Amino acid sequence: MTTVAGLVPYLGGALAVGGVAVAATRRRELMVRWCVWALGVPLVTAAFWLGPPGIAVLTAVVGVVAVAEFGGLLRLGPVDRAVLGAAIVGLVLTAWLAPEEVLRVAAAGALAIAGVPLFSGDAEHGLRRLGAGLLGLVWLGVLAGLVSSGALGLVLFVAVSIADIVAYAAGRRLGGPQLSPLSPAKRWSGTLAGAAAGLFTLAVLSSLTWQAAVAVAVGGPLGDLLESMVKRGARAKDAGRWLPGSGGILDRIDSLLVALAVLLVLG
């Protein structure tokens, strides 16, 4: 299993090669995306290098931003977003400081989320708010699983990111049958090529187990489709607009969330 320190040369090399390839295309959109990666990858790597405290801080911040984007997509009010955000942060901090209490804190978060529409007496939109809040707790709460993951969490992030990039490029070039009506631009050819690239990444980083392979090859694409379903329901192209060339933070971690959930279930 590769350590965080052992990943640094691979990440640096990938950024350098990617930078050269992007510069050769002279496409401004790709250059902007590469700049975001060039800033984000060192930050994420530093957090994982610090261990559980660093990962907890990073995931708590990411979780709060993701809740804001999720709440915007599903039209949740300020109180619903605040309670959901507090539940996510509580899960992350519990995973760091008292991991044996995670299920208890998750249950408390679910009760708090349910209480918001109940105590407000919202008969018209209460069920929608409750469903959206619980979906957000389950979906985004998976971030807490990163806290104790160590280098494997960073490897998973790298593998699903490379799989996403390859799937996008291969799908556009190869074409073929559509993957799902939820995301008309995605093709089976791209998904299979992305899965192969993700598995190759796991092998290079000495992390190729059957659990990690299923997480990347199956969980990653399912995570992408899950966010596509949410965005199509909200009639939105991206979860946010603040991340240059990438939309929002949910657009970057959608595959990671379900891949991590699959890995946690398979254990």
PDB file of C-alpha atoms in Angstrom:
ATOM      1  CA  MET A   1       0.000   0.000   0.000  1.00  0.00           C
ATOM      2  CA  THR A   2       1.442   3.371  -1.025  1.00  0.00           C
ATOM      3  CA  THR A   3       1.896   5.978   1.708  1.00  0.00           C
ATOM      4  CA  VAL A   4       0.892   9.626   1.347  1.00  0.00           C
ATOM      5  CA  ALA A   5       4.562  10.556   1.013  1.00  0.00           C
ATOM      6  CA  GLY A   6       4.945   7.899  -1.676  1.00  0.00           C
ATOM      7  CA  LEU A   7       2.082   9.426  -3.640  1.00  0.00           C
ATOM      8  CA  VAL A   8       3.711  12.853  -3.939  1.00  0.00           C
ATOM      9  CA  PRO A   9       6.034  12.013  -6.885  1.00  0.00           C
ATOM     10  CA  TYR A  10       3.146  10.406  -8.789  1.00  0.00           C
ATOM     11  CA  LEU A  11       0.856  13.389  -8.211  1.00  0.00           C
ATOM     12  CA  GLY A  12       3.575  15.865  -9.138  1.00  0.00           C
ATOM     13  CA  GLY A  13       4.385  13.921 -12.299  1.00  0.00           C
ATOM     14  CA  ALA A  14       0.723  13.650 -13.272  1.00  0.00           C
ATOM     15  CA  LEU A  15       0.244  17.397 -12.855  1.00  0.00           C
ATOM     16  CA  ALA A  16       3.348  18.132 -14.908  1.00  0.00           C
ATOM     17  CA  VAL A  17       2.349  15.790 -17.749  1.00  0.00           C
ATOM     18  CA  GLY A  18      -1.194  17.110 -17.637  1.00  0.00           C
ATOM     19  CA  GLY A  19       0.062  20.677 -17.782  1.00  0.00           C
ATOM     20  CA  VAL A  20       2.118  19.971 -20.895  1.00  0.00           C
ATOM     21  CA  ALA A  21      -0.794  18.172 -22.574  1.00  0.00           C
ATOM     22  CA  VAL A  22      -3.223  20.980 -21.739  1.00  0.00           C
ATOM     23  CA  ALA A  23      -0.811  23.646 -22.971  1.00  0.00           C
ATOM     24  CA  ALA A  24      -0.485  21.765 -26.260  1.00  0.00           C
ATOM     25  CA  THR A  25      -4.255  21.930 -26.804  1.00  0.00           C
ATOM     26  CA  ARG A  26      -4.301  25.726 -26.263  1.00  0.00           C
ATOM     27  CA  ARG A  27      -7.862  25.416 -24.989  1.00  0.00           C
ATOM     28  CA  ARG A  28      -8.586  28.022 -22.343  1.00  0.00           C
ATOM     29  CA  GLU A  29     -11.205  25.861 -20.582  1.00  0.00           C
ATOM     30  CA  LEU A  30      -8.720  23.031 -20.075  1.00  0.00           C
ATOM     31  CA  MET A  31      -6.024  25.443 -18.905  1.00  0.00           C
ATOM     32  CA  VAL A  32      -8.377  26.878 -16.273  1.00  0.00           C
ATOM     33  CA  ARG A  33      -9.247  23.381 -15.073  1.00  0.00           C
ATOM     34  CA  TRP A  34      -5.569  22.449 -14.844  1.00  0.00           C
ATOM     35  CA  CYS A  35      -4.880  25.559 -12.751  1.00  0.00           C
ATOM     36  CA  VAL A  36      -7.640  24.524 -10.337  1.00  0.00           C
ATOM     37  CA  TRP A  37      -6.093  21.053 -10.065  1.00  0.00           C
ATOM     38  CA  ALA A  38      -2.617  22.557  -9.604  1.00  0.00           C
ATOM     39  CA  LEU A  39      -3.907  24.505  -6.597  1.00  0.00           C
ATOM     40  CA  GLY A  40      -6.220  21.837  -5.190  1.00  0.00           C
ATOM     41  CA  VAL A  41      -4.044  18.718  -5.358  1.00  0.00           C
ATOM     42  CA  PRO A  42      -1.255  20.071  -3.091  1.00  0.00           C
ATOM     43  CA  LEU A  43      -3.871  21.285  -0.605  1.00  0.00           C
ATOM     44  CA  VAL A  44      -5.623  17.917  -0.470  1.00  0.00           C
ATOM     45  CA  THR A  45      -2.304  16.051  -0.278  1.00  0.00           C
ATOM     46  CA  ALA A  46      -1.124  18.248   2.620  1.00  0.00           C
ATOM     47  CA  ALA A  47      -4.335  17.530   4.524  1.00  0.00           C
ATOM     48  CA  PHE A  48      -3.867  13.773   4.118  1.00  0.00           C
ATOM     49  CA  TRP A  49      -0.204  14.115   5.072  1.00  0.00           C
ATOM     50  CA  LEU A  50      -1.309  15.558   8.437  1.00  0.00           C
ATOM     51  CA  GLY A  51      -3.426  12.490   9.111  1.00  0.00           C
ATOM     52  CA  PRO A  52      -6.888  12.423  10.741  1.00  0.00           C
ATOM     53  CA  PRO A  53      -6.796  16.035  12.052  1.00  0.00           C
ATOM     54  CA  GLY A  54      -5.928  17.446   8.628  1.00  0.00           C
ATOM     55  CA  ILE A  55      -8.409  15.205   6.808  1.00  0.00           C
ATOM     56  CA  ALA A  56     -11.151  16.114   9.308  1.00  0.00           C
ATOM     57  CA  VAL A  57     -10.650  19.844   8.754  1.00  0.00           C
ATOM     58  CA  LEU A  58     -10.577  19.420   4.973  1.00  0.00           C
ATOM     59  CA  THR A  59     -13.661  17.196   4.833  1.00  0.00           C
ATOM     60  CA  ALA A  60     -15.598  19.456   7.214  1.00  0.00           C
ATOM     61  CA  VAL A  61     -14.966  22.454   4.965  1.00  0.00           C
ATOM     62  CA  VAL A  62     -15.793  20.457   1.838  1.00  0.00           C
ATOM     63  CA  GLY A  63     -18.914  19.136   3.534  1.00  0.00           C
ATOM     64  CA  VAL A  64     -20.205  22.617   4.402  1.00  0.00           C
ATOM     65  CA  VAL A  65     -19.647  23.848   0.831  1.00  0.00           C
ATOM     66  CA  ALA A  66     -21.281  20.712  -0.581  1.00  0.00           C
ATOM     67  CA  VAL A  67     -24.311  21.210   1.696  1.00  0.00           C
ATOM     68  CA  ALA A  68     -24.681  24.790   0.430  1.00  0.00           C
ATOM     69  CA  GLU A  69     -24.641  23.556  -3.182  1.00  0.00           C
ATOM     70  CA  PHE A  70     -26.941  20.613  -2.439  1.00  0.00           C
ATOM     71  CA  GLY A  71     -29.384  22.873  -0.624  1.00  0.00           C
ATOM     72  CA  GLY A  72     -29.413  25.255  -3.567  1.00  0.00           C
ATOM     73  CA  LEU A  73     -30.172  22.448  -6.022  1.00  0.00           C
ATOM     74  CA  LEU A  74     -33.052  21.086  -3.929  1.00  0.00           C
ATOM     75  CA  ARG A  75     -34.334  24.497  -2.818  1.00  0.00           C
ATOM     76  CA  LEU A  76     -33.787  23.942   0.895  1.00  0.00           C
ATOM     77  CA  GLY A  77     -34.218  26.909   3.209  1.00  0.00           C
ATOM     78  CA  PRO A  78     -31.504  28.392   5.462  1.00  0.00           C
ATOM     79  CA  VAL A  79     -32.570  26.406   8.545  1.00  0.00           C
ATOM     80  CA  ASP A  80     -32.630  23.086   6.637  1.00  0.00           C
ATOM     81  CA  ARG A  81     -29.162  23.793   5.249  1.00  0.00           C
ATOM     82  CA  ALA A  82     -27.793  24.831   8.640  1.00  0.00           C
ATOM     83  CA  VAL A  83     -29.055  21.670  10.352  1.00  0.00           C
ATOM     84  CA  LEU A  84     -27.783  19.437   7.535  1.00  0.00           C
ATOM     85  CA  GLY A  85     -24.405  21.200   7.568  1.00  0.00           C
ATOM     86  CA  ALA A  86     -24.136  20.795  11.346  1.00  0.00           C
ATOM     87  CA  ALA A  87     -24.987  17.080  11.003  1.00  0.00           C
ATOM     88  CA  ILE A  88     -22.259  16.566   8.385  1.00  0.00           C
ATOM     89  CA  VAL A  89     -19.639  18.453  10.402  1.00  0.00           C
ATOM     90  CA  GLY A  90     -20.708  16.517  13.511  1.00  0.00           C
ATOM     91  CA  LEU A  91     -20.213  13.213  11.688  1.00  0.00           C
ATOM     92  CA  VAL A  92     -16.765  14.240  10.464  1.00  0.00           C
ATOM     93  CA  LEU A  93     -15.621  15.397  13.909  1.00  0.00           C
ATOM     94  CA  THR A  94     -17.030  12.249  15.516  1.00  0.00           C
ATOM     95  CA  ALA A  95     -15.192  10.068  12.992  1.00  0.00           C
ATOM     96  CA  TRP A  96     -11.999  11.822  14.144  1.00  0.00           C
ATOM     97  CA  LEU A  97     -12.523  12.114  17.914  1.00  0.00           C
ATOM     98  CA  ALA A  98     -14.924   9.274  18.794  1.00  0.00           C
ATOM     99  CA  PRO A  99     -15.337   6.891  15.832  1.00  0.00           C
ATOM    100  CA  GLU A 100     -17.279   4.373  17.900  1.00  0.00           C
ATOM    101  CA  GLU A 101     -20.106   6.934  18.223  1.00  0.00           C
ATOM    102  CA  VAL A 102     -20.579   7.613  14.487  1.00  0.00           C
ATOM    103  CA  LEU A 103     -23.853   5.679  14.162  1.00  0.00           C
ATOM    104  CA  ARG A 104     -25.293   7.416  17.233  1.00  0.00           C
ATOM    105  CA  VAL A 105     -24.391  10.844  15.845  1.00  0.00           C
ATOM    106  CA  ALA A 106     -25.809   9.917  12.422  1.00  0.00           C
ATOM    107  CA  ALA A 107     -29.099   8.936  14.056  1.00  0.00           C
ATOM    108  CA  ALA A 108     -29.160  12.201  16.014  1.00  0.00           C
ATOM    109  CA  GLY A 109     -28.526  14.106  12.786  1.00  0.00           C
ATOM    110  CA  ALA A 110     -31.401  12.318  11.049  1.00  0.00           C
ATOM    111  CA  LEU A 111     -33.755  13.198  13.920  1.00  0.00           C
ATOM    112  CA  ALA A 112     -32.654  16.846  13.819  1.00  0.00           C
ATOM    113  CA  ILE A 113     -33.198  17.004  10.046  1.00  0.00           C
ATOM    114  CA  ALA A 114     -36.652  15.456  10.427  1.00  0.00           C
ATOM    115  CA  GLY A 115     -37.509  17.883  13.210  1.00  0.00           C
ATOM    116  CA  VAL A 116     -37.072  21.006  11.077  1.00  0.00           C
ATOM    117  CA  PRO A 117     -40.113  20.523   8.786  1.00  0.00           C
ATOM    118  CA  LEU A 118     -42.090  18.812  11.575  1.00  0.00           C
ATOM    119  CA  PHE A 119     -41.796  21.643  14.075  1.00  0.00           C
ATOM    120  CA  SER A 120     -42.407  24.250  11.384  1.00  0.00           C
ATOM    121  CA  GLY A 121     -45.689  22.510  10.519  1.00  0.00           C
ATOM    122  CA  ASP A 122     -44.888  22.455   6.808  1.00  0.00           C
ATOM    123  CA  ALA A 123     -47.612  20.209   5.401  1.00  0.00           C
ATOM    124  CA  GLU A 124     -47.079  21.391   1.820  1.00  0.00           C
ATOM    125  CA  HIS A 125     -43.319  20.928   1.421  1.00  0.00           C
ATOM    126  CA  GLY A 126     -42.389  19.019   4.581  1.00  0.00           C
ATOM    127  CA  LEU A 127     -42.023  15.605   2.938  1.00  0.00           C
ATOM    128  CA  ARG A 128     -39.817  17.020   0.181  1.00  0.00           C
ATOM    129  CA  ARG A 129     -37.623  18.804   2.742  1.00  0.00           C
ATOM    130  CA  LEU A 130     -37.368  15.668   4.879  1.00  0.00           C
ATOM    131  CA  GLY A 131     -36.427  13.460   1.911  1.00  0.00           C
ATOM    132  CA  ALA A 132     -33.877  15.947   0.626  1.00  0.00           C
ATOM    133  CA  GLY A 133     -32.315  16.353   4.061  1.00  0.00           C
ATOM    134  CA  LEU A 134     -31.978  12.624   4.655  1.00  0.00           C
ATOM    135  CA  LEU A 135     -30.538  12.110   1.163  1.00  0.00           C
ATOM    136  CA  GLY A 136     -27.987  14.813   1.896  1.00  0.00           C
ATOM    137  CA  LEU A 137     -27.082  13.204   5.229  1.00  0.00           C
ATOM    138  CA  VAL A 138     -26.503   9.783   3.652  1.00  0.00           C
ATOM    139  CA  TRP A 139     -24.802  11.081   0.507  1.00  0.00           C
ATOM    140  CA  LEU A 140     -22.549  13.758   1.982  1.00  0.00           C
ATOM    141  CA  GLY A 141     -22.096  12.056   5.345  1.00  0.00           C
ATOM    142  CA  VAL A 142     -19.928   9.471   3.580  1.00  0.00           C
ATOM    143  CA  LEU A 143     -17.173  12.116   3.721  1.00  0.00           C
ATOM    144  CA  ALA A 144     -16.647  11.108   7.349  1.00  0.00           C
ATOM    145  CA  GLY A 145     -15.267   7.811   6.067  1.00  0.00           C
ATOM    146  CA  LEU A 146     -12.217   9.643   4.723  1.00  0.00           C
ATOM    147  CA  VAL A 147     -11.014  10.636   8.197  1.00  0.00           C
ATOM    148  CA  SER A 148      -9.565   7.246   9.073  1.00  0.00           C
ATOM    149  CA  SER A 149      -8.809   6.150   5.503  1.00  0.00           C
ATOM    150  CA  GLY A 150      -5.215   7.362   5.420  1.00  0.00           C
ATOM    151  CA  ALA A 151      -3.437   7.099   2.085  1.00  0.00           C
ATOM    152  CA  LEU A 152      -6.166   4.836   0.677  1.00  0.00           C
ATOM    153  CA  GLY A 153      -8.604   7.753   0.687  1.00  0.00           C
ATOM    154  CA  LEU A 154      -6.197   9.846  -1.352  1.00  0.00           C
ATOM    155  CA  VAL A 155      -5.546   6.933  -3.732  1.00  0.00           C
ATOM    156  CA  LEU A 156      -9.301   6.521  -4.225  1.00  0.00           C
ATOM    157  CA  PHE A 157      -9.645  10.230  -4.997  1.00  0.00           C
ATOM    158  CA  VAL A 158      -6.827  10.044  -7.553  1.00  0.00           C
ATOM    159  CA  ALA A 159      -8.190   6.860  -9.171  1.00  0.00           C
ATOM    160  CA  VAL A 160     -11.776   8.107  -9.600  1.00  0.00           C
ATOM    161  CA  SER A 161     -10.522  11.489 -10.858  1.00  0.00           C
ATOM    162  CA  ILE A 162      -8.389   9.854 -13.549  1.00  0.00           C
ATOM    163  CA  ALA A 163     -11.267   7.494 -14.403  1.00  0.00           C
ATOM    164  CA  ASP A 164     -13.596  10.506 -14.832  1.00  0.00           C
ATOM    165  CA  ILE A 165     -11.157  12.328 -17.123  1.00  0.00           C
ATOM    166  CA  VAL A 166     -10.529   9.261 -19.290  1.00  0.00           C
ATOM    167  CA  ALA A 167     -14.245   8.415 -19.433  1.00  0.00           C
ATOM    168  CA  TYR A 168     -15.058  11.927 -20.651  1.00  0.00           C
ATOM    169  CA  ALA A 169     -12.336  11.948 -23.326  1.00  0.00           C
ATOM    170  CA  ALA A 170     -12.888   8.352 -24.518  1.00  0.00           C
ATOM    171  CA  GLY A 171     -16.664   8.693 -24.608  1.00  0.00           C
ATOM    172  CA  ARG A 172     -16.468  11.749 -26.852  1.00  0.00           C
ATOM    173  CA  ARG A 173     -13.975  10.097 -29.199  1.00  0.00           C
ATOM    174  CA  LEU A 174     -15.381   6.547 -29.330  1.00  0.00           C
ATOM    175  CA  GLY A 175     -19.107   7.246 -29.071  1.00  0.00           C
ATOM    176  CA  GLY A 176     -21.417   4.247 -28.918  1.00  0.00           C
ATOM    177  CA  PRO A 177     -24.442   3.370 -26.757  1.00  0.00           C
ATOM    178  CA  GLN A 178     -25.607   5.845 -24.149  1.00  0.00           C
ATOM    179  CA  LEU A 179     -24.831   4.952 -20.519  1.00  0.00           C
ATOM    180  CA  SER A 180     -28.052   6.356 -19.038  1.00  0.00           C
ATOM    181  CA  PRO A 181     -30.812   8.847 -19.889  1.00  0.00           C
ATOM    182  CA  LEU A 182     -29.774  10.669 -16.712  1.00  0.00           C
ATOM    183  CA  SER A 183     -26.605  11.797 -18.470  1.00  0.00           C
ATOM    184  CA  PRO A 184     -27.040  11.717 -22.268  1.00  0.00           C
ATOM    185  CA  ALA A 185     -23.431  12.701 -23.003  1.00  0.00           C
ATOM    186  CA  LYS A 186     -21.963   9.670 -21.226  1.00  0.00           C
ATOM    187  CA  ARG A 187     -21.261   6.512 -23.220  1.00  0.00           C
ATOM    188  CA  TRP A 188     -20.549   2.924 -22.251  1.00  0.00           C
ATOM    189  CA  SER A 189     -17.290   3.151 -24.187  1.00  0.00           C
ATOM    190  CA  GLY A 190     -16.114   6.025 -22.005  1.00  0.00           C
ATOM    191  CA  THR A 191     -17.261   4.353 -18.781  1.00  0.00           C
ATOM    192  CA  LEU A 192     -15.366   1.147 -19.585  1.00  0.00           C
ATOM    193  CA  ALA A 193     -12.248   3.061 -20.641  1.00  0.00           C
ATOM    194  CA  GLY A 194     -12.451   5.130 -17.453  1.00  0.00           C
ATOM    195  CA  ALA A 195     -12.815   1.998 -15.320  1.00  0.00           C
ATOM    196  CA  ALA A 196      -9.722   0.487 -16.970  1.00  0.00           C
ATOM    197  CA  ALA A 197      -7.758   3.686 -16.303  1.00  0.00           C
ATOM    198  CA  GLY A 198      -8.925   3.728 -12.682  1.00  0.00           C
ATOM    199  CA  LEU A 199      -7.893   0.103 -12.121  1.00  0.00           C
ATOM    200  CA  PHE A 200      -4.533   0.775 -13.750  1.00  0.00           C
ATOM    201  CA  THR A 201      -4.054   3.716 -11.375  1.00  0.00           C
ATOM    202  CA  LEU A 202      -4.818   1.502  -8.381  1.00  0.00           C
ATOM    203  CA  ALA A 203      -2.296  -1.065  -9.624  1.00  0.00           C
ATOM    204  CA  VAL A 204       0.436   1.540 -10.138  1.00  0.00           C
ATOM    205  CA  LEU A 205      -0.173   2.866  -6.620  1.00  0.00           C
ATOM    206  CA  SER A 206      -0.066  -0.662  -5.109  1.00  0.00           C
ATOM    207  CA  SER A 207      -3.692  -0.430  -3.978  1.00  0.00           C
ATOM    208  CA  LEU A 208      -5.459  -2.834  -6.331  1.00  0.00           C
ATOM    209  CA  THR A 209      -7.772  -4.966  -4.191  1.00  0.00           C
ATOM    210  CA  TRP A 210     -11.109  -6.330  -5.358  1.00  0.00           C
ATOM    211  CA  GLN A 211     -12.903  -3.935  -2.987  1.00  0.00           C
ATOM    212  CA  ALA A 212     -11.079  -0.883  -4.352  1.00  0.00           C
ATOM    213  CA  ALA A 213     -11.603  -2.114  -7.908  1.00  0.00           C
ATOM    214  CA  VAL A 214     -15.388  -2.388  -7.437  1.00  0.00           C
ATOM    215  CA  ALA A 215     -15.460   1.004  -5.731  1.00  0.00           C
ATOM    216  CA  VAL A 216     -13.703   2.732  -8.641  1.00  0.00           C
ATOM    217  CA  ALA A 217     -15.226   0.802 -11.559  1.00  0.00           C
ATOM    218  CA  VAL A 218     -18.809   0.667 -10.259  1.00  0.00           C
ATOM    219  CA  GLY A 219     -19.158   3.219  -7.471  1.00  0.00           C
ATOM    220  CA  GLY A 220     -17.493   6.040  -9.405  1.00  0.00           C
ATOM    221  CA  PRO A 221     -19.876   6.001 -12.406  1.00  0.00           C
ATOM    222  CA  LEU A 222     -22.886   5.513 -10.124  1.00  0.00           C
ATOM    223  CA  GLY A 223     -21.861   8.581  -8.131  1.00  0.00           C
ATOM    224  CA  ASP A 224     -21.679  10.608 -11.310  1.00  0.00           C
ATOM    225  CA  LEU A 225     -25.160   9.422 -12.332  1.00  0.00           C
ATOM    226  CA  LEU A 226     -26.573  10.175  -8.881  1.00  0.00           C
ATOM    227  CA  GLU A 227     -25.494  13.790  -9.122  1.00  0.00           C
ATOM    228  CA  SER A 228     -26.790  13.955 -12.694  1.00  0.00           C
ATOM    229  CA  MET A 229     -30.200  12.798 -11.429  1.00  0.00           C
ATOM    230  CA  VAL A 230     -30.233  15.483  -8.734  1.00  0.00           C
ATOM    231  CA  LYS A 231     -29.166  18.195 -11.186  1.00  0.00           C
ATOM    232  CA  ARG A 232     -31.679  17.161 -13.842  1.00  0.00           C
ATOM    233  CA  GLY A 233     -34.413  17.222 -11.234  1.00  0.00           C
ATOM    234  CA  ALA A 234     -33.290  20.732 -10.299  1.00  0.00           C
ATOM    235  CA  ARG A 235     -32.916  21.735 -13.982  1.00  0.00           C
ATOM    236  CA  ALA A 236     -29.319  22.787 -13.325  1.00  0.00           C
ATOM    237  CA  LYS A 237     -26.186  22.140 -15.386  1.00  0.00           C
ATOM    238  CA  ASP A 238     -23.727  22.392 -12.481  1.00  0.00           C
ATOM    239  CA  ALA A 239     -23.974  22.231  -8.704  1.00  0.00           C
ATOM    240  CA  GLY A 240     -22.223  25.604  -8.442  1.00  0.00           C
ATOM    241  CA  ARG A 241     -20.406  28.281 -10.377  1.00  0.00           C
ATOM    242  CA  TRP A 242     -17.601  29.316  -8.061  1.00  0.00           C
ATOM    243  CA  LEU A 243     -14.989  26.708  -9.084  1.00  0.00           C
ATOM    244  CA  PRO A 244     -13.445  27.905 -12.381  1.00  0.00           C
ATOM    245  CA  GLY A 245     -13.929  25.410 -15.184  1.00  0.00           C
ATOM    246  CA  SER A 246     -15.456  22.839 -12.843  1.00  0.00           C
ATOM    247  CA  GLY A 247     -18.803  24.127 -11.600  1.00  0.00           C
ATOM    248  CA  GLY A 248     -18.958  23.379  -7.890  1.00  0.00           C
ATOM    249  CA  ILE A 249     -17.415  21.088  -5.312  1.00  0.00           C
ATOM    250  CA  LEU A 250     -20.197  18.498  -5.769  1.00  0.00           C
ATOM    251  CA  ASP A 251     -19.267  18.263  -9.445  1.00  0.00           C
ATOM    252  CA  ARG A 252     -15.771  17.226  -8.361  1.00  0.00           C
ATOM    253  CA  ILE A 253     -16.565  14.777  -5.556  1.00  0.00           C
ATOM    254  CA  ASP A 254     -19.736  13.090  -6.858  1.00  0.00           C
ATOM    255  CA  SER A 255     -17.870   9.988  -8.065  1.00  0.00           C
ATOM    256  CA  LEU A 256     -15.692   9.892  -4.944  1.00  0.00           C
ATOM    257  CA  LEU A 257     -18.682   9.900  -2.581  1.00  0.00           C
ATOM    258  CA  VAL A 258     -20.334   6.747  -3.919  1.00  0.00           C
ATOM    259  CA  ALA A 259     -16.984   5.046  -4.580  1.00  0.00           C
ATOM    260  CA  LEU A 260     -16.086   5.664  -0.936  1.00  0.00           C
ATOM    261  CA  ALA A 261     -19.506   4.390   0.176  1.00  0.00           C
ATOM    262  CA  VAL A 262     -18.973   1.168  -1.813  1.00  0.00           C
ATOM    263  CA  LEU A 263     -15.497   0.747  -0.313  1.00  0.00           C
ATOM    264  CA  LEU A 264     -16.859   1.235   3.221  1.00  0.00           C
ATOM    265  CA  VAL A 265     -19.624  -1.328   2.646  1.00  0.00           C
ATOM    266  CA  LEU A 266     -17.217  -3.893   1.195  1.00  0.00           C
ATOM    267  CA  GLY A 267     -14.839  -3.088   4.024  1.00  0.00           C
TER     268      GLY A 267
END
